[in-house]
PDB file of N, CA and C in Angstrom:
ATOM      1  N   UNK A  26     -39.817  23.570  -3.845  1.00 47.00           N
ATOM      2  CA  UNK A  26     -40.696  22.579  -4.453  1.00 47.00           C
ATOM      3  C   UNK A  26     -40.067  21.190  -4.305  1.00 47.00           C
ATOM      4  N   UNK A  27     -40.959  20.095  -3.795  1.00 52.00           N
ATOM      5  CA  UNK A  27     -40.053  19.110  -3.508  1.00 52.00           C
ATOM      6  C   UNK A  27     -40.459  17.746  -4.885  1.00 52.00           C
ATOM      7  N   UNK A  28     -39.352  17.165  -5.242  1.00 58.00           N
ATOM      8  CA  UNK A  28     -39.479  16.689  -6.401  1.00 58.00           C
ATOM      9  C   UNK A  28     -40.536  15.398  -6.605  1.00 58.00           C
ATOM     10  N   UNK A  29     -40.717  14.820  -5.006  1.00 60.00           N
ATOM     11  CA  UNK A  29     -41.975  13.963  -4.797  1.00 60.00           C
ATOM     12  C   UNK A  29     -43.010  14.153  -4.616  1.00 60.00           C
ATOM     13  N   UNK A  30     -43.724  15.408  -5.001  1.00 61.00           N
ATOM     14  CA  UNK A  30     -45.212  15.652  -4.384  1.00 61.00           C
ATOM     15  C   UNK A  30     -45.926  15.129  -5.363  1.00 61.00           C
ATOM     16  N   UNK A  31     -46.612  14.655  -4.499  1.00 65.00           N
ATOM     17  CA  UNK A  31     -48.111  13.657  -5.252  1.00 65.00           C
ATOM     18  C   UNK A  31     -48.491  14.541  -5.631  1.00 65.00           C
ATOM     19  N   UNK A  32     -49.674  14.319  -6.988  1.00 68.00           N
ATOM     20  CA  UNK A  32     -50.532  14.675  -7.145  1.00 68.00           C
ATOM     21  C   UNK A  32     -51.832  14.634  -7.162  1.00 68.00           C
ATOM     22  N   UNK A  33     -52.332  13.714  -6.383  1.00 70.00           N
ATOM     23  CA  UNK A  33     -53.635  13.484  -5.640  1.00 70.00           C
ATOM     24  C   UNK A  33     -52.910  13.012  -4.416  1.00 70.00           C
ATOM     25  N   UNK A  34     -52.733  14.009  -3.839  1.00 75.00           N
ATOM     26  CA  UNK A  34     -52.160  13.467  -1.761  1.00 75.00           C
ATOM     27  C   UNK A  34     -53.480  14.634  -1.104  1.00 75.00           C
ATOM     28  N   UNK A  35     -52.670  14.110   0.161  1.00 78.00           N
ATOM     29  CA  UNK A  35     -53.601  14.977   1.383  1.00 78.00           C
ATOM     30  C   UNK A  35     -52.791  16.198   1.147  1.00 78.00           C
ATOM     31  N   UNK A  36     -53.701  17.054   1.825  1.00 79.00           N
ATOM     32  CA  UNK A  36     -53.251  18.527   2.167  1.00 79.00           C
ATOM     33  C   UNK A  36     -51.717  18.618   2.726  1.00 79.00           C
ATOM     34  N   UNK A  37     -50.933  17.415   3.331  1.00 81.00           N
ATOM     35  CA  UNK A  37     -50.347  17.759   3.879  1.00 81.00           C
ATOM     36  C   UNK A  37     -48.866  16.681   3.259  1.00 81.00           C
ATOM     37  N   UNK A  38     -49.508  16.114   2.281  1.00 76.00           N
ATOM     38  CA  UNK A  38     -48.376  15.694   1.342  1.00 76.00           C
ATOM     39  C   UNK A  38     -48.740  14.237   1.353  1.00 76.00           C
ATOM     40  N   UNK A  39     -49.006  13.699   1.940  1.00 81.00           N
ATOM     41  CA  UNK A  39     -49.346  12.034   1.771  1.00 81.00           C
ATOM     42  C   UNK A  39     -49.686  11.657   1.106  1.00 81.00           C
ATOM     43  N   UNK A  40     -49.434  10.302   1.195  1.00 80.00           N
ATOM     44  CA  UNK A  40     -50.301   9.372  -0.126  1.00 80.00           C
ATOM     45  C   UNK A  40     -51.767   9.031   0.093  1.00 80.00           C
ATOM     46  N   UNK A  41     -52.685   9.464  -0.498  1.00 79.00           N
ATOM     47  CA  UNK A  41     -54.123   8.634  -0.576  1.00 79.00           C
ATOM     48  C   UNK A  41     -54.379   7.642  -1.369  1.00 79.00           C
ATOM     49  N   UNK A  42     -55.005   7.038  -0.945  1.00 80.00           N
ATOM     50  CA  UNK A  42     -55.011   5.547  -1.595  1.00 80.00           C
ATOM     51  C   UNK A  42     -55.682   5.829  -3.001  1.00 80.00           C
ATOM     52  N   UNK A  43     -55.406   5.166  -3.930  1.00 80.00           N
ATOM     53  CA  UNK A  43     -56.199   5.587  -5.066  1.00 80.00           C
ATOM     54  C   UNK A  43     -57.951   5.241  -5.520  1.00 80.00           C
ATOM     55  N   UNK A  44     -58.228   4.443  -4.745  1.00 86.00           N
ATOM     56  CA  UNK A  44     -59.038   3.366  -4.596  1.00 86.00           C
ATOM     57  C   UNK A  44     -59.932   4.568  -3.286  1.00 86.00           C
ATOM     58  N   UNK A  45     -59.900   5.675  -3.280  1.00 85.00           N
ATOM     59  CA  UNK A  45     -61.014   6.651  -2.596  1.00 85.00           C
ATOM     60  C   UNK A  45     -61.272   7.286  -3.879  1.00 85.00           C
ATOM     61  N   UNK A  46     -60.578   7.664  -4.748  1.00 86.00           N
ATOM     62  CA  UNK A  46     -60.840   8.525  -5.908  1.00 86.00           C
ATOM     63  C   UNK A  46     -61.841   7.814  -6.736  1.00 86.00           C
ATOM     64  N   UNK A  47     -61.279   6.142  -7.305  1.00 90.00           N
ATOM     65  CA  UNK A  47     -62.100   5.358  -7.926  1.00 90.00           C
ATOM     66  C   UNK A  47     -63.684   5.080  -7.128  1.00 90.00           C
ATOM     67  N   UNK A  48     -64.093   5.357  -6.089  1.00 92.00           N
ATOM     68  CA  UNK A  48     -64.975   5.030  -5.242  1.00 92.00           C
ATOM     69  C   UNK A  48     -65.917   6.460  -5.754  1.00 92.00           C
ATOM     70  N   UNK A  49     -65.319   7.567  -5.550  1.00 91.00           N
ATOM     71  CA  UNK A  49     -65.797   8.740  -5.703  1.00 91.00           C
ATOM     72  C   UNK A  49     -66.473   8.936  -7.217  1.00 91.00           C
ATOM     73  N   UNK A  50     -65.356   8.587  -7.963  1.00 93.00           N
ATOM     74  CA  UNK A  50     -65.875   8.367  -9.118  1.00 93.00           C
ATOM     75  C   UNK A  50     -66.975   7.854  -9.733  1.00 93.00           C
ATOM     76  N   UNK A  51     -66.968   6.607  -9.664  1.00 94.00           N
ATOM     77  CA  UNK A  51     -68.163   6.227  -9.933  1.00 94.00           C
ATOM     78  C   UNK A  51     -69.207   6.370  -9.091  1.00 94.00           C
ATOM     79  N   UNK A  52     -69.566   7.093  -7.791  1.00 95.00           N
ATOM     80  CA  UNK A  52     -70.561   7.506  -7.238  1.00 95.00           C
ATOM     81  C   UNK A  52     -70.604   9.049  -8.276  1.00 95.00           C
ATOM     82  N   UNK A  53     -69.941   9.849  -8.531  1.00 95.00           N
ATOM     83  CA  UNK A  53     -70.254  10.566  -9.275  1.00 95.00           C
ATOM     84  C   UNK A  53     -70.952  10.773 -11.039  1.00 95.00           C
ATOM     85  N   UNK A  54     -70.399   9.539 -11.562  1.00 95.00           N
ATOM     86  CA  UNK A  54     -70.843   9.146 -12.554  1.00 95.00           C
ATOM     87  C   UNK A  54     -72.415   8.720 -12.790  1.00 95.00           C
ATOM     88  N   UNK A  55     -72.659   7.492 -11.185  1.00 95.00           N
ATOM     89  CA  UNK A  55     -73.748   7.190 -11.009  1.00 95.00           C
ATOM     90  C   UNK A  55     -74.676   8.300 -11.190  1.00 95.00           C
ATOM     91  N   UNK A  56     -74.357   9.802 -10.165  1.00 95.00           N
ATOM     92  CA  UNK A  56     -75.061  10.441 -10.447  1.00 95.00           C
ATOM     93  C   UNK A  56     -75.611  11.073 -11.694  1.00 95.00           C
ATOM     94  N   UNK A  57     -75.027  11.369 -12.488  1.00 95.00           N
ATOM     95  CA  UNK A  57     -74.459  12.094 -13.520  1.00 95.00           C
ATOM     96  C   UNK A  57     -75.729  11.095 -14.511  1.00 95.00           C
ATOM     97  N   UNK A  58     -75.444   9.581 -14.475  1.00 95.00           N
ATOM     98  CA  UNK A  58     -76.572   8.581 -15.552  1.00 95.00           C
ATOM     99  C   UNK A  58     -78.008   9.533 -15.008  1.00 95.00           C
ATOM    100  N   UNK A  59     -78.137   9.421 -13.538  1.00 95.00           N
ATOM    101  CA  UNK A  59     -79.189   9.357 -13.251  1.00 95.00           C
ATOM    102  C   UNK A  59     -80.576  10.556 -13.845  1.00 95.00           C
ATOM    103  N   UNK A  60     -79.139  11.781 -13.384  1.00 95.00           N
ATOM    104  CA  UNK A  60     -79.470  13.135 -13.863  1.00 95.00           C
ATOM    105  C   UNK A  60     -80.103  13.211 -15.850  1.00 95.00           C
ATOM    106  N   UNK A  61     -78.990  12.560 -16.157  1.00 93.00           N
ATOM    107  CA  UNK A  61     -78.774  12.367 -18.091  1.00 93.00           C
ATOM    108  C   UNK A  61     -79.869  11.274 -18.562  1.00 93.00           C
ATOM    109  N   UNK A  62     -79.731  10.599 -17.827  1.00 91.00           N
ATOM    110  CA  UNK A  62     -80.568   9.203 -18.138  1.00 91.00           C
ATOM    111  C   UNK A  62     -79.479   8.677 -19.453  1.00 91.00           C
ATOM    112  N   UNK A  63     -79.539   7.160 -18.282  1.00 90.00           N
ATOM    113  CA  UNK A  63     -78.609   6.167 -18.028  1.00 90.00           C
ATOM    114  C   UNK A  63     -78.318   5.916 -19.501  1.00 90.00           C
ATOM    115  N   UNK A  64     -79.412   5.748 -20.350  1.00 90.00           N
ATOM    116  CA  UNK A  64     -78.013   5.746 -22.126  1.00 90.00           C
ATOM    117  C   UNK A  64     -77.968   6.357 -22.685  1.00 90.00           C
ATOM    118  N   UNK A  65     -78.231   7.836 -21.694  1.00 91.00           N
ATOM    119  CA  UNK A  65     -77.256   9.042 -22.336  1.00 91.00           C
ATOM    120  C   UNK A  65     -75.722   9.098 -22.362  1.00 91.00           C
ATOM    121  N   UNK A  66     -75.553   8.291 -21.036  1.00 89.00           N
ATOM    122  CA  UNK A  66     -73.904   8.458 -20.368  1.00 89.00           C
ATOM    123  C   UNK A  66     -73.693   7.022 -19.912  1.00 89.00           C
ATOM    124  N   UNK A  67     -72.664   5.974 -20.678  1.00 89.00           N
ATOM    125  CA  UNK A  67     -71.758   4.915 -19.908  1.00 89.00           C
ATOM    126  C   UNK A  67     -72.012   5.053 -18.928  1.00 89.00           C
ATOM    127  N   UNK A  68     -71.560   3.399 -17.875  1.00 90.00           N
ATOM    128  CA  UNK A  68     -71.277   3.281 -16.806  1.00 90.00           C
ATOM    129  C   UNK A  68     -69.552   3.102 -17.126  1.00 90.00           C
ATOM    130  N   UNK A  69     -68.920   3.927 -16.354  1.00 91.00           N
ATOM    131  CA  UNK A  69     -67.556   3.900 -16.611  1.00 91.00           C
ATOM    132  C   UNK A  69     -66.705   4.393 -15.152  1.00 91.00           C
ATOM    133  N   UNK A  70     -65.409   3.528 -15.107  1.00 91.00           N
ATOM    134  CA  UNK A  70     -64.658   3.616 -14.103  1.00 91.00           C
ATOM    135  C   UNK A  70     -64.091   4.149 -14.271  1.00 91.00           C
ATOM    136  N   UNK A  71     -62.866   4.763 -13.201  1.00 90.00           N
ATOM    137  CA  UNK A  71     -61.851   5.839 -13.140  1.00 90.00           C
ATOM    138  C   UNK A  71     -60.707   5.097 -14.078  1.00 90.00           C
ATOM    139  N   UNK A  72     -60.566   4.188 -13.573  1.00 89.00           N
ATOM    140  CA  UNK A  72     -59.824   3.132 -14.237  1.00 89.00           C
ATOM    141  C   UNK A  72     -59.821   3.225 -16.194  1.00 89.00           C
ATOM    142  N   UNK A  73     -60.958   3.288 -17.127  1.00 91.00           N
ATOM    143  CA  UNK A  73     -61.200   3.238 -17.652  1.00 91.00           C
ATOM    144  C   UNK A  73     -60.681   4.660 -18.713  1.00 91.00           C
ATOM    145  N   UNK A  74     -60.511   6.402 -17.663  1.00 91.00           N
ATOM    146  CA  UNK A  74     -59.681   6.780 -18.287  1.00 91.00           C
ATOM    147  C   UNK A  74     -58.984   6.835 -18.401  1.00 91.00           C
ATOM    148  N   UNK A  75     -57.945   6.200 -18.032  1.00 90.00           N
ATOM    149  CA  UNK A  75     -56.771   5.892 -17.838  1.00 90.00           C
ATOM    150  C   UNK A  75     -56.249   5.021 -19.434  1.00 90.00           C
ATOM    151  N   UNK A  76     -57.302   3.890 -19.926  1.00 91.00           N
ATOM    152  CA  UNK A  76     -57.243   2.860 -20.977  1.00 91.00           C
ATOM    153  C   UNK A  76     -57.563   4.346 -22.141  1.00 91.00           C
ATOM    154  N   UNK A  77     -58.419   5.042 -22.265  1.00 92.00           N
ATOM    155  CA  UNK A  77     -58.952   5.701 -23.267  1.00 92.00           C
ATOM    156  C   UNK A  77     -57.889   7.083 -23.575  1.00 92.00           C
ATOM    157  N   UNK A  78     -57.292   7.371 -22.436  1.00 93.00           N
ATOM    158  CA  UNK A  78     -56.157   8.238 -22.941  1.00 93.00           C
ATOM    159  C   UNK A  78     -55.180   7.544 -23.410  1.00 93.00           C
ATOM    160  N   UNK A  79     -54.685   6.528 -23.116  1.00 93.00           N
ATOM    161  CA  UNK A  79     -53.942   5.828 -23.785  1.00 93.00           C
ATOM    162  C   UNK A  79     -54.095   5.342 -25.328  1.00 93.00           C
ATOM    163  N   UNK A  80     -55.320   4.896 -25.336  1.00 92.00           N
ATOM    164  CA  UNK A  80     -55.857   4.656 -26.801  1.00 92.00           C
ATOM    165  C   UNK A  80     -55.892   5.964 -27.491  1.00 92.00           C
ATOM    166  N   UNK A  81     -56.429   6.883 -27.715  1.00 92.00           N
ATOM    167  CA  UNK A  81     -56.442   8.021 -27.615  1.00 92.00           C
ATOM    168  C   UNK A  81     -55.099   8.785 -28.262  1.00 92.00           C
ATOM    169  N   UNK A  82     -53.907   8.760 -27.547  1.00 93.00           N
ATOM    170  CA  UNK A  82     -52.527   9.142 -27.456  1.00 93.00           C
ATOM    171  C   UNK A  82     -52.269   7.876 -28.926  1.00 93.00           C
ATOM    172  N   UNK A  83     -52.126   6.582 -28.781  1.00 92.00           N
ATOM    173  CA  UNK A  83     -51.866   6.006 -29.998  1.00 92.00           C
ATOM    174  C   UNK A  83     -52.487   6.041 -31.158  1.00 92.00           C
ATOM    175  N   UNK A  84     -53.963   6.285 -30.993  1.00 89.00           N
ATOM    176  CA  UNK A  84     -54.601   6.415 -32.135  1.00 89.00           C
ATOM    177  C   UNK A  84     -54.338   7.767 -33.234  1.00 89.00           C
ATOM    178  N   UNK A  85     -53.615   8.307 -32.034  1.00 91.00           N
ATOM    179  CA  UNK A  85     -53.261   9.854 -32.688  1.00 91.00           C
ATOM    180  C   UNK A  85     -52.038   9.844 -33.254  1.00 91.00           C
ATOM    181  N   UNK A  86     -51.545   8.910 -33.113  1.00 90.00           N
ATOM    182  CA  UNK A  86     -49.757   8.383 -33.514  1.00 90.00           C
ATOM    183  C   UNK A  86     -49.047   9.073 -32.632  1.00 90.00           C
ATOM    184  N   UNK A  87     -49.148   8.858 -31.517  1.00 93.00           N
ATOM    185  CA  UNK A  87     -48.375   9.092 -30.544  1.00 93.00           C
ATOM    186  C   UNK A  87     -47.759   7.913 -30.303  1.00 93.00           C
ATOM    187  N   UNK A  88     -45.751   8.262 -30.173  1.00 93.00           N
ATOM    188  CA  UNK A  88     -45.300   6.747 -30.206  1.00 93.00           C
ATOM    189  C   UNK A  88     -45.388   6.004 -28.791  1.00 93.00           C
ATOM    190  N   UNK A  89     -45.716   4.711 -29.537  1.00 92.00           N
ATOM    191  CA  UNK A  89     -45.697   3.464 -28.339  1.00 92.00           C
ATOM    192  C   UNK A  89     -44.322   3.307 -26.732  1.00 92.00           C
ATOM    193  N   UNK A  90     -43.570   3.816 -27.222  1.00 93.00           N
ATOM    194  CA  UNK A  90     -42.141   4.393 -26.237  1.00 93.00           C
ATOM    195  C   UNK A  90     -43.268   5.303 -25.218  1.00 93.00           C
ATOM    196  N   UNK A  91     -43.451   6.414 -26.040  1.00 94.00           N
ATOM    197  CA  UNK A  91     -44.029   7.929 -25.224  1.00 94.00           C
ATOM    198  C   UNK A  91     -45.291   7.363 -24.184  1.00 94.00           C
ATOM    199  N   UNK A  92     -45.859   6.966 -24.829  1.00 94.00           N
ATOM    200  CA  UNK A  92     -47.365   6.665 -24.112  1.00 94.00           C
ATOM    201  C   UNK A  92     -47.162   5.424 -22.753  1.00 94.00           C
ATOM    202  N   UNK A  93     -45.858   4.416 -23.145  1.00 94.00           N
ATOM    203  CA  UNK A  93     -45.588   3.404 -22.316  1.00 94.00           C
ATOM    204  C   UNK A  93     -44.647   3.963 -21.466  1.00 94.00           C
ATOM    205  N   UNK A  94     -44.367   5.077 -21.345  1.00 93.00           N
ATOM    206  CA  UNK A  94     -43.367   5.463 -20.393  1.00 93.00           C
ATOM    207  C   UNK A  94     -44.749   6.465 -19.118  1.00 93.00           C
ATOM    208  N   UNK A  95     -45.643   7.284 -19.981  1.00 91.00           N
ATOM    209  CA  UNK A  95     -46.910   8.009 -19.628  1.00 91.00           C
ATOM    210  C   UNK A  95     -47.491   7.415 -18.611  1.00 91.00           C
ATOM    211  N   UNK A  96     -47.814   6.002 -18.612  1.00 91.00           N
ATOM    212  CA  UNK A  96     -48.793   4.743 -18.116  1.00 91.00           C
ATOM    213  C   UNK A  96     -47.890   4.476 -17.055  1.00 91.00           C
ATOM    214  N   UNK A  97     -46.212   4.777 -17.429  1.00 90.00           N
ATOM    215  CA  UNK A  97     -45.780   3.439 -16.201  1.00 90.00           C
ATOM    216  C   UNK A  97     -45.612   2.575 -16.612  1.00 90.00           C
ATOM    217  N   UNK A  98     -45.418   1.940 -17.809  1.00 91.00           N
ATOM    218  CA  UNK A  98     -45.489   0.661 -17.823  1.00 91.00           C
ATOM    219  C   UNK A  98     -44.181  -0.064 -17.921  1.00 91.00           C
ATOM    220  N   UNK A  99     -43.350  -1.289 -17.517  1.00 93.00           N
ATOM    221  CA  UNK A  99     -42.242  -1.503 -17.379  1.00 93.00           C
ATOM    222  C   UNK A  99     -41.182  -1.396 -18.912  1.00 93.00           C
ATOM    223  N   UNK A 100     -42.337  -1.721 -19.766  1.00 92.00           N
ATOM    224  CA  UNK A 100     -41.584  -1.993 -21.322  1.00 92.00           C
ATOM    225  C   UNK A 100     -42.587  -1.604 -22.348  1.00 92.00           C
ATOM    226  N   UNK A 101     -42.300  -0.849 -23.274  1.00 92.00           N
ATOM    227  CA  UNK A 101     -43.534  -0.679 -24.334  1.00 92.00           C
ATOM    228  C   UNK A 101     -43.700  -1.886 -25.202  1.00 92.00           C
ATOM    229  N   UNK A 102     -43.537  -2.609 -24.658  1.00 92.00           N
ATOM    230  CA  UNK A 102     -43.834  -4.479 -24.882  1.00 92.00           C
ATOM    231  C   UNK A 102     -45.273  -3.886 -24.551  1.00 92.00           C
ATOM    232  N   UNK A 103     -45.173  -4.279 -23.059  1.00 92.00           N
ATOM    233  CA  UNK A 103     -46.611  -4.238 -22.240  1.00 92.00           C
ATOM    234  C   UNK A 103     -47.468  -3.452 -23.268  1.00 92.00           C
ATOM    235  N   UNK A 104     -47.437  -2.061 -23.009  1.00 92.00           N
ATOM    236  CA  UNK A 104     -48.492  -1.020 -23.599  1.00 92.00           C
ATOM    237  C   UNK A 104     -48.518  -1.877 -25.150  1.00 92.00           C
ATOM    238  N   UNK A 105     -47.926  -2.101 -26.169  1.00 89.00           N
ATOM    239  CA  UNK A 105     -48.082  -2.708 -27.310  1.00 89.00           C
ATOM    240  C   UNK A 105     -48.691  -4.037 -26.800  1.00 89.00           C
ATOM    241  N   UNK A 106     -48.680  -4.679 -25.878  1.00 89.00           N
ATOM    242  CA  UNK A 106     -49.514  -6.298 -26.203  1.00 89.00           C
ATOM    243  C   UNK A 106     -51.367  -5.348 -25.569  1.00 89.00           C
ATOM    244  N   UNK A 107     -51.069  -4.552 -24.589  1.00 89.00           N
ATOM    245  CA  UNK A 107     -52.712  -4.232 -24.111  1.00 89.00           C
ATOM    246  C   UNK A 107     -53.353  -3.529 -25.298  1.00 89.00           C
ATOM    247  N   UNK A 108     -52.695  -2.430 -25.879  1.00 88.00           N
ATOM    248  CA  UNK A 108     -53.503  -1.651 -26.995  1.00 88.00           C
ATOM    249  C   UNK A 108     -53.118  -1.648 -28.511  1.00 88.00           C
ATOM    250  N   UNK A 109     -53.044  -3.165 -28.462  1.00 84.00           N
ATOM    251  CA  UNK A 109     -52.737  -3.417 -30.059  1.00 84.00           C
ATOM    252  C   UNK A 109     -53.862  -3.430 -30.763  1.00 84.00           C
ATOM    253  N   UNK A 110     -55.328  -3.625 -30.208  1.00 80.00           N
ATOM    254  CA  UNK A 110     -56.117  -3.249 -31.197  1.00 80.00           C
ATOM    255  C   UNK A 110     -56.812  -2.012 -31.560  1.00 80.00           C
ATOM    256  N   UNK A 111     -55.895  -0.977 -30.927  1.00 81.00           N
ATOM    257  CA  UNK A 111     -55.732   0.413 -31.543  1.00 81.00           C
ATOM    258  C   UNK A 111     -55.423   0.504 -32.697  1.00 81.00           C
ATOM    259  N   UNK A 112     -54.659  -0.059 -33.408  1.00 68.00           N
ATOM    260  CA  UNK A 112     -54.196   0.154 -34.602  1.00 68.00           C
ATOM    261  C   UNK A 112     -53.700  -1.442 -35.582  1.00 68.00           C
ATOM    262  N   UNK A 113     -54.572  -2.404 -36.043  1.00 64.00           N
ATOM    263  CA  UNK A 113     -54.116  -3.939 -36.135  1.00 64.00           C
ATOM    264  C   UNK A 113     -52.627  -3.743 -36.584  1.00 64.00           C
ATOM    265  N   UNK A 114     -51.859  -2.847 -37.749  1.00 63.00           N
ATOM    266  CA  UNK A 114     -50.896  -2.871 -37.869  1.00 63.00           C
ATOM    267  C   UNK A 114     -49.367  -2.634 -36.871  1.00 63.00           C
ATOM    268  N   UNK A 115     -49.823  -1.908 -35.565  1.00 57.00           N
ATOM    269  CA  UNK A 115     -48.982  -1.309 -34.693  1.00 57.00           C
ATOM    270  C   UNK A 115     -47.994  -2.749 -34.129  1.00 57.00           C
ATOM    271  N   UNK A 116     -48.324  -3.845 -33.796  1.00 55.00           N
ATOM    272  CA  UNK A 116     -47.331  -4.880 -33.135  1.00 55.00           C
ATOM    273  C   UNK A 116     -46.681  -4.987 -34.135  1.00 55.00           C
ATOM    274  N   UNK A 117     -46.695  -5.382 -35.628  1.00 60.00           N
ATOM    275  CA  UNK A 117     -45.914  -5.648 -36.585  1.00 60.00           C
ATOM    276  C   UNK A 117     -45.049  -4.564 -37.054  1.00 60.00           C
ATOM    277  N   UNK A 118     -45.238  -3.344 -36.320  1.00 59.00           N
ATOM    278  CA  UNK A 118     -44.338  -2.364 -36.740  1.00 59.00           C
ATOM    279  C   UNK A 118     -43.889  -1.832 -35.825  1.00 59.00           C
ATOM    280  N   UNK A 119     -43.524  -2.074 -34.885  1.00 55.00           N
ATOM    281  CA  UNK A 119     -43.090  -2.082 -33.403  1.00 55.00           C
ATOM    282  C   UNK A 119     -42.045  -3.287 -33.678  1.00 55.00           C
ATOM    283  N   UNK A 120     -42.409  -4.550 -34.390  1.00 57.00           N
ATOM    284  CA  UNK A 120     -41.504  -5.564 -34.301  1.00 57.00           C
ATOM    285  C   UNK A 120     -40.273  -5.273 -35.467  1.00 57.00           C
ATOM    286  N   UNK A 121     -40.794  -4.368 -36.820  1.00 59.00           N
ATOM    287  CA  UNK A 121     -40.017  -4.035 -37.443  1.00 59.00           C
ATOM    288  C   UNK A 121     -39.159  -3.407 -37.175  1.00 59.00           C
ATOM    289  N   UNK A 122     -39.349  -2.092 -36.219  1.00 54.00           N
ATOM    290  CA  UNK A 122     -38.443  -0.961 -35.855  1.00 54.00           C
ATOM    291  C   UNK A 122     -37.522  -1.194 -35.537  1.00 54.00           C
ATOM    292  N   UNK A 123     -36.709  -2.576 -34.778  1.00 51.00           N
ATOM    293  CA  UNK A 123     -35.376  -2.686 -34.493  1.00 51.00           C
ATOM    294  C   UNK A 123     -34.435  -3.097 -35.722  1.00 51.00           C
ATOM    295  N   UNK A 124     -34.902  -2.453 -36.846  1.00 49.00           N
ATOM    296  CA  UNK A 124     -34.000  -2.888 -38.086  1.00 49.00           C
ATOM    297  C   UNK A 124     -33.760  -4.892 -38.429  1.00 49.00           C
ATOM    298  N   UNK A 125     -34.773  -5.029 -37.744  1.00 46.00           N
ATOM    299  CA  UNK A 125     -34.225  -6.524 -38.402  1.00 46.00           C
ATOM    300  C   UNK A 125     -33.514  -7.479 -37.578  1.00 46.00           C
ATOM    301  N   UNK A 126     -33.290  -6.915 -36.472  1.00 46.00           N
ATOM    302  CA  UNK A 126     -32.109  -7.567 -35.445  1.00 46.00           C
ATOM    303  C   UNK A 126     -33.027  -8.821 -34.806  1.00 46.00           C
ATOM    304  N   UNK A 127     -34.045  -8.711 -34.690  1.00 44.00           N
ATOM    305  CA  UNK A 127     -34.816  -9.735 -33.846  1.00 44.00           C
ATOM    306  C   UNK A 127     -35.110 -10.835 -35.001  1.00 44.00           C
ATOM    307  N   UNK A 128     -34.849 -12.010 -34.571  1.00 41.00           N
ATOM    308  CA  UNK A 128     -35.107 -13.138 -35.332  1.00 41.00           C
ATOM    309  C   UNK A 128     -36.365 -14.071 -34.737  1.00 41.00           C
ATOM    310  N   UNK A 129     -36.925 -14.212 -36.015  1.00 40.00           N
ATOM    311  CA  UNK A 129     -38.234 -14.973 -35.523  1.00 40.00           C
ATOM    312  C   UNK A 129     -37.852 -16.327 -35.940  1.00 40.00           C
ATOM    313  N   UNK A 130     -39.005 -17.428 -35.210  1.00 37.00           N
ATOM    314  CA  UNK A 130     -38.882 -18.757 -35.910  1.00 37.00           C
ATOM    315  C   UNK A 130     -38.931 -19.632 -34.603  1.00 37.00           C
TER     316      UNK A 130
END
């Protein structure tokens, strides 16, 4: 088992661009309104689950570390400034957690 295999590659290990999946997607979705009728079901991007598992994962108190490491993201700075209005209290207690060491002003 090799420790780099994609998980959306070609058959034969490569990278596919991600941006065929997002394409697919919402042609599938499209279908999907058409079938349901359209405000049965969002218009929604691939992109978009990506934001809602994330919200999702915090809203559930899943910590801001866990979920910002999940995403990729360089610092759970980032993930805390995009989905702070998951929870209004979460930046102010994210800022608390280092015991006090950070000085404001």
């Amino acid at each position: 088992m090799r420790d780099a295999t994609l998980v959306l590659g070609d058959l034969d290990g490569t990278h596919r661009h991600p941006e065929r999946y997002a394409r697919r997607f919402v042609e599938q979705v499209a279908q999907a309104r058409k079938a349901l009728g359209e405000n049965l079901l969002p218009a929604i991007r691939l992109h978009d689950l990506r934001h809602t598992h994330a919200t999702l994962l915090l809203a559930d108190g899943v910590p801001v570390k866990v979920v910002s490491e999940r995403l990729g993201h360089a610092s759970a700075t980032i993930t805390l400034t995009v989905y702070q209005h998951v929870h209004p209290g979460m930046g102010r207690e994210a800022a608390g957690a280092d015991g006090g060491r950070t000085r404001h002003g």
